Short mmCIF file of C-alpha atoms in Angstrom, two decimals:
data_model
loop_
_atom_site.label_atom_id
_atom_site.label_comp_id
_atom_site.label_asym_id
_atom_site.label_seq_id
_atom_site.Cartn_x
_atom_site.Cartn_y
_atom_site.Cartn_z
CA UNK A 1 -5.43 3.70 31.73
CA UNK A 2 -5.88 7.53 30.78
CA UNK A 3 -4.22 9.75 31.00
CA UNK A 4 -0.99 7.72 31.81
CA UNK A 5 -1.02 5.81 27.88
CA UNK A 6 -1.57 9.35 26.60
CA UNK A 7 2.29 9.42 26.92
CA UNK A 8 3.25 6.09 27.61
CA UNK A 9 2.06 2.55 25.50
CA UNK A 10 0.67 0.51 27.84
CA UNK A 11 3.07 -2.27 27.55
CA UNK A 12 5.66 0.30 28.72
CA UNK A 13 4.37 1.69 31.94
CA UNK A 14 6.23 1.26 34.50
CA UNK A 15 5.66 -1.48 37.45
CA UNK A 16 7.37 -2.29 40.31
CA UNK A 17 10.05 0.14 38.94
CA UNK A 18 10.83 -1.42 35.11
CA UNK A 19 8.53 -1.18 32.18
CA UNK A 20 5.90 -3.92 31.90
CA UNK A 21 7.10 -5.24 28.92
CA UNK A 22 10.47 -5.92 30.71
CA UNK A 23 8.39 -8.40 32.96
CA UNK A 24 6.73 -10.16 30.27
CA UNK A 25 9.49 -10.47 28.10
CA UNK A 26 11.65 -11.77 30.88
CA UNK A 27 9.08 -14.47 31.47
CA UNK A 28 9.20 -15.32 27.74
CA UNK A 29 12.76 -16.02 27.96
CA UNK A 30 12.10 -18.16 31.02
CA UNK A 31 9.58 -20.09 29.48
CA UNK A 32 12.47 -20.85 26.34
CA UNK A 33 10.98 -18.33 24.15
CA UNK A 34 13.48 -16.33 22.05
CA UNK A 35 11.35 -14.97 19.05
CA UNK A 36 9.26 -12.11 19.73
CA UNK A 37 7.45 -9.87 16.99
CA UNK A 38 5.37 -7.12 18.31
CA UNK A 39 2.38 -5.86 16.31
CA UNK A 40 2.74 -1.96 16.87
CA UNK A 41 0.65 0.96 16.16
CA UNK A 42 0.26 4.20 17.77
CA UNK A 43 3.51 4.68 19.60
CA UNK A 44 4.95 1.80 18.66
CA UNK A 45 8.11 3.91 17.96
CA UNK A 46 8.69 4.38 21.54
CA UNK A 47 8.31 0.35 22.06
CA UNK A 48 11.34 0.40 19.04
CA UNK A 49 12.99 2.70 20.99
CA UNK A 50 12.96 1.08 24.08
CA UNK A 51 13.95 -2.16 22.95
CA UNK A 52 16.75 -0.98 21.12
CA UNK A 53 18.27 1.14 24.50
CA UNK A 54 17.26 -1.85 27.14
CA UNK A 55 19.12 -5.72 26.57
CA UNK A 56 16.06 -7.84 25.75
CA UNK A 57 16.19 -11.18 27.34
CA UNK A 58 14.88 -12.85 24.27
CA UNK A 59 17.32 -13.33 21.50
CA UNK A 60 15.14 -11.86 18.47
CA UNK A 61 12.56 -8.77 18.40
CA UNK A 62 10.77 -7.89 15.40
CA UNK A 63 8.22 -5.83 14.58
CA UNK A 64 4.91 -5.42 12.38
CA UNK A 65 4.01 -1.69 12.16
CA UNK A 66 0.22 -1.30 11.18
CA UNK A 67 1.12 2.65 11.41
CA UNK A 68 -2.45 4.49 10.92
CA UNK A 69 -3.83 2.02 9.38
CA UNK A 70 -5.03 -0.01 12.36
CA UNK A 71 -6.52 -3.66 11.46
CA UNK A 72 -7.59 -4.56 14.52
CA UNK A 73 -6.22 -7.47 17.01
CA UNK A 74 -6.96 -10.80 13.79
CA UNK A 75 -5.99 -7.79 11.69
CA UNK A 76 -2.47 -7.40 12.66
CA UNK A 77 -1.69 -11.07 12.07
CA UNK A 78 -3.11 -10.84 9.02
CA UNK A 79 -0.62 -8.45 8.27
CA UNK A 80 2.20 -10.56 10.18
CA UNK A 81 1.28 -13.31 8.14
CA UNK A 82 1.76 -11.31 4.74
CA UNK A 83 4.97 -9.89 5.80
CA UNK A 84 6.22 -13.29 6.24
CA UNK A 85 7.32 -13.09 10.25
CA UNK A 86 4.93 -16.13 11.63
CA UNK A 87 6.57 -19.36 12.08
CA UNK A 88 4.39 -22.09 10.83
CA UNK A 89 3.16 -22.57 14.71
CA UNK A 90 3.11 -19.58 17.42
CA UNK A 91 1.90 -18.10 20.46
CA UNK A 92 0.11 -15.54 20.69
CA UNK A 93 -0.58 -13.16 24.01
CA UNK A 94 -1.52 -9.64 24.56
CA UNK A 95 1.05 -7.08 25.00
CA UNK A 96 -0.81 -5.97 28.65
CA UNK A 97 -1.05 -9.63 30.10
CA UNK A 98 1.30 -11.31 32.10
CA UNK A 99 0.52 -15.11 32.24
CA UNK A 100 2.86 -17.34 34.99
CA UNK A 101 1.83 -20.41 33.56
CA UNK A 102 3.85 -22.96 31.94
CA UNK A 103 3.65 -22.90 27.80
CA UNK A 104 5.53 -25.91 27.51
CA UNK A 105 2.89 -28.60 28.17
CA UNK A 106 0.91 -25.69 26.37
CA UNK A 107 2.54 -26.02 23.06
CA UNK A 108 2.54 -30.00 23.38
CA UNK A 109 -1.49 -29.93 23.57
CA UNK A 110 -1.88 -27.91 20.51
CA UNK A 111 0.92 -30.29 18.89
CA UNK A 112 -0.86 -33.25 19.90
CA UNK A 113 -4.39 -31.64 19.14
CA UNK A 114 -3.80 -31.84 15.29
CA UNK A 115 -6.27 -28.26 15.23
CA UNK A 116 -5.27 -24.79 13.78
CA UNK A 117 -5.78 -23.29 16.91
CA UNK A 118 -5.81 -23.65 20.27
CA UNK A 119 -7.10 -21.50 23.31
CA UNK A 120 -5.61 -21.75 27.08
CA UNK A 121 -8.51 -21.09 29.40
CA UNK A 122 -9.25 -20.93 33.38
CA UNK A 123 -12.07 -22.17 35.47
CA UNK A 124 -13.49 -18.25 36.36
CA UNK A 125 -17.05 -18.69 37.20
CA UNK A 126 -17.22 -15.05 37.03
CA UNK A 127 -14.00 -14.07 39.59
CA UNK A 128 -11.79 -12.25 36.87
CA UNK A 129 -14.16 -11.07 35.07
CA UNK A 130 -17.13 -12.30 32.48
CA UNK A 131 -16.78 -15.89 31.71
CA UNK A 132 -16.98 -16.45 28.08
CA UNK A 133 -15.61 -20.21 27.72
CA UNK A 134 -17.42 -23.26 27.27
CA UNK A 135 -14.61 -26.16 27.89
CA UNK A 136 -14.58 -29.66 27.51
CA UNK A 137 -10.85 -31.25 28.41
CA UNK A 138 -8.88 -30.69 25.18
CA UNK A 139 -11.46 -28.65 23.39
CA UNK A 140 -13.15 -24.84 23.91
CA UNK A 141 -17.07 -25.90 22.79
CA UNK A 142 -17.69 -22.07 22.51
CA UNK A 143 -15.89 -18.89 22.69
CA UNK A 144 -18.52 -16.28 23.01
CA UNK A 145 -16.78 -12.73 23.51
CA UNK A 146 -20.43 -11.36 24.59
CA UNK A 147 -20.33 -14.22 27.24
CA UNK A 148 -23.01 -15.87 27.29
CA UNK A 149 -25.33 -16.94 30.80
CA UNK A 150 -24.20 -20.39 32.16
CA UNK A 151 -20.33 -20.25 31.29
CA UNK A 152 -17.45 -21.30 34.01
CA UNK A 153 -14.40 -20.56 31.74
CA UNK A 154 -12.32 -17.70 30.85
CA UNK A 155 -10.06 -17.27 27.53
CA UNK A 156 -6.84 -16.86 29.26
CA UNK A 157 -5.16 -14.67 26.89
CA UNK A 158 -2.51 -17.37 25.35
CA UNK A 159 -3.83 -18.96 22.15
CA UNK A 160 -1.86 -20.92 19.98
CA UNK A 161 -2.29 -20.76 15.53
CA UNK A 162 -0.94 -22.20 12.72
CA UNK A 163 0.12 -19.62 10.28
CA UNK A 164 -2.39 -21.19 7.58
CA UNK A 165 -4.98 -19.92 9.36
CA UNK A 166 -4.07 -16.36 8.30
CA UNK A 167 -3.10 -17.48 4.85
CA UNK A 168 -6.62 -16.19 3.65
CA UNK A 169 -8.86 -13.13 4.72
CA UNK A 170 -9.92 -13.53 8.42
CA UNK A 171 -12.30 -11.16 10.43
CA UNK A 172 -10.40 -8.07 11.96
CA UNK A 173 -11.47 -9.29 15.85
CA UNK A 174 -9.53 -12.31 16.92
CA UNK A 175 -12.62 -12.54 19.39
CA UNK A 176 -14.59 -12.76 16.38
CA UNK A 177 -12.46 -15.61 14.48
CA UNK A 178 -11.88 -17.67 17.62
CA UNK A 179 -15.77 -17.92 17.72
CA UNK A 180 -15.40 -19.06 14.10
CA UNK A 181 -13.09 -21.50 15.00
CA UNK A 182 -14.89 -22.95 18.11
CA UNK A 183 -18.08 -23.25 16.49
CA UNK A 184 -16.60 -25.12 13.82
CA UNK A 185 -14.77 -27.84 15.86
CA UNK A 186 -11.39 -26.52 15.25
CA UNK A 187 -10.33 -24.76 18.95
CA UNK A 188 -8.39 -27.28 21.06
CA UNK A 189 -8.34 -26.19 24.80
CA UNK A 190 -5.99 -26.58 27.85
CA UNK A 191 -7.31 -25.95 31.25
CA UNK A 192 -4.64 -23.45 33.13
CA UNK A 193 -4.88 -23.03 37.14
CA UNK A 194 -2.88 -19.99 37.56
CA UNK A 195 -4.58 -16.17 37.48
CA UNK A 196 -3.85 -14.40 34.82
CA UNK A 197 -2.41 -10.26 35.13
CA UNK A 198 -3.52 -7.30 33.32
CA UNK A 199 -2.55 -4.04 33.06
CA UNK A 200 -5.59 -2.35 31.65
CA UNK A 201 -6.95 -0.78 34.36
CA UNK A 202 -5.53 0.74 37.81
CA UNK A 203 -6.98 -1.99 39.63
CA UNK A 204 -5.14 -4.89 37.62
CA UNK A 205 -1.96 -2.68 37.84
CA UNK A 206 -1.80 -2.59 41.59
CA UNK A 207 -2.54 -6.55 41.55
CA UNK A 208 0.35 -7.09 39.24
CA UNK A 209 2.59 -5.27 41.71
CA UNK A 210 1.70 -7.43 44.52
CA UNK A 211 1.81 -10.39 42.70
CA UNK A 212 5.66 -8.95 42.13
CA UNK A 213 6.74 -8.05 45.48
CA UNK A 214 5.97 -12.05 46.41
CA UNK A 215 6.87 -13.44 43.80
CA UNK A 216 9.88 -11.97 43.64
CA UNK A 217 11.85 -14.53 44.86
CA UNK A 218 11.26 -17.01 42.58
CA UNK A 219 11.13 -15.04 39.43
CA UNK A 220 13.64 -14.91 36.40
#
């Protein structure tokens, strides 16, 4: 998204006329969530900032500042995990993905899973983009980032941990630990129906709008 996140985080560019993170927030609160901690970096300041001039619709924002020091995406909650901000169960999602899925029966799979982990995925077969899944109902078989030939699934962005699974060193690439935890029999799954949105690229930006404009309606 150069040269627009030059100036701008990504998770604050503006669609449809608010900030992005406005959206996804908003559906947060919809969904009953009311505990948000951003992992920030570069220009996380201006996220701060943001958040402290705009009413959030979630009750709590906090924040886990990797400042130069970047750790990468298992990294950061790593670091969340040390600075004591995880509950002992949580979502996690990308800060350019909006998701209009339910997380309630969501949360209730990975409850009922017993696992440290679970990964929400979507029948692809190569629409969104690579397929990377291999799904059985209630478990991901594989998560292969590289995406292997013969996979129909996609990782949806919305994974679910228990903290103790950053209680101890973990690779720096969630990617890379969810393959570690799918390999090992430890990655529940939940089959979602619903496309997910992205705003990394001009393309998924101009699909989020649409998806905006008729949806509007029935939003939060």
């Amino acid at each position: 998204m150069l040269p627009l996140t030059e100036a701008c985080p990504k998770t604050l560019l503006p669609v449809a006329g608010r900030p992005f993170a406005y959206h996804q927030l908003g559906w947060l609160a919809a969904q009953g969530i009311n505990d948000v901690v951003y992992s920030i970096g570069h220009q996380g300041d201006r996220i701060r900032r943001y958040w402290d001039q705009e009413p959030a619709p979630v009750a709590k924002i906090r924040y886990v500042d990797e400042g130069q020091r970047l750790r990468g995406t298992a990294g950061a909650l790593r670091l969340a995990c040390e600075q004591g901000v995880l509950d002992e169960r949580f979502f996690v999602i990308y800060g350019d993905s909006f998701l209009p899925v339910e997380f309630g029966p969501i949360w209730s799979a990975f409850q009922a899973s017993k696992q440290p982990s679970l990964m929400a995925v979507l029948r692809n077969e190569g629409r969104w983009d690579r397929s990377n899944v291999m799904y059985e109902p209630g478990r991901v078989v594989l998560y292969d980032k590289a995406a292997a030939p013969g996979l129909q699934y996609i990782d949806y962005g919305l994974s679910c941990f228990r903290r103790d699974v950053f209680e101890h060193p973990v690779p720096t690439d969630l990617a890379v630990l969810l393959h570690e935890l799918s390999v090992s029999g430890r990655l529940a799954g939940f089959e979602v129906h619903e496309r997910f949105y992205e705003i990394g690229s001009p393309a998924g930006l101009r699909d989020f709008e649409h998806y905006l404009a008729a949806a509007a309606p029935l939003l939060p």
